[in-house]
């Protein structure tokens, strides 16, 4: 997941992003976990929401992941 964000040249607090992702993943029932697929889907959703956030707030740089996007991510349903 971190590599996907880096590949897309997104700047972010790696420690914070990992902590949020781990917390979200730990809440998934064991029979629904899919590891790599979930991480890819989560990273893609972060990027999608980041671009949407920046479209609404053009004064912010598109390549920096905002804490608002991460905070909102706790409410997302991420498929695996």
XYZ file of C-alpha atoms in Angstrom:
80
model
C 0.000 0.000 0.000
C 2.762 2.428 0.911
C 4.550 1.562 -2.322
C 1.433 2.373 -4.356
C 1.206 5.802 -2.764
C 4.918 6.421 -3.343
C 4.660 5.219 -6.945
C 1.907 7.799 -7.481
C 4.212 10.464 -6.028
C 1.915 11.111 -3.080
C 3.587 12.684 -0.060
C 2.344 11.330 3.263
C 3.249 10.535 6.840
C 4.135 6.869 6.430
C 3.813 6.049 10.123
C 0.342 7.606 10.323
C -0.907 5.976 7.110
C 0.312 2.555 8.266
C -1.308 2.994 11.686
C -4.675 3.917 10.133
C -4.476 1.033 7.646
C -3.546 -1.508 10.327
C -6.383 -0.304 12.542
C -8.896 -0.601 9.689
C -7.605 -4.006 8.606
C -7.721 -5.357 12.162
C -11.451 -4.555 12.285
C -12.217 -6.839 9.338
C -13.489 -10.309 10.274
C -10.816 -12.950 9.641
C -12.893 -14.711 6.986
C -13.097 -11.453 4.976
C -9.393 -10.566 5.027
C -7.423 -10.681 1.803
C -4.148 -8.892 2.712
C -2.590 -7.623 -0.521
C -5.854 -7.069 -2.372
C -7.284 -5.095 0.532
C -4.116 -2.963 0.735
C -4.231 -2.230 -3.009
C -7.917 -1.327 -2.837
C -7.317 0.898 0.186
C -4.407 2.713 -1.500
C -6.443 3.248 -4.669
C -9.352 4.603 -2.648
C -6.998 6.973 -0.782
C -5.695 8.284 -4.103
C -9.216 8.642 -5.525
C -10.475 10.494 -2.437
C -7.326 12.646 -2.375
C -7.973 13.792 -5.941
C -11.608 14.464 -5.117
C -10.595 16.449 -2.033
C -8.145 18.525 -4.066
C -10.775 19.194 -6.729
C -12.931 20.757 -4.024
C -9.962 22.574 -2.453
C -7.760 23.672 -5.381
C -5.469 25.663 -3.114
C -4.034 22.410 -1.721
C -1.320 20.419 -3.528
C -2.614 17.282 -5.241
C 0.430 15.235 -4.311
C 0.120 15.552 -0.516
C -2.193 13.155 1.313
C -4.303 15.149 3.712
C -5.219 14.010 7.206
C -8.866 14.766 6.392
C -8.780 12.039 3.757
C -7.239 9.578 6.219
C -9.742 10.484 8.933
C -12.602 9.918 6.498
C -11.159 6.543 5.514
C -12.225 4.992 8.815
C -15.792 5.068 7.487
C -15.079 3.463 4.121
C -16.011 -0.052 3.174
C -12.932 -1.491 1.473
C -13.432 -4.674 -0.458
C -10.767 -7.306 -0.507
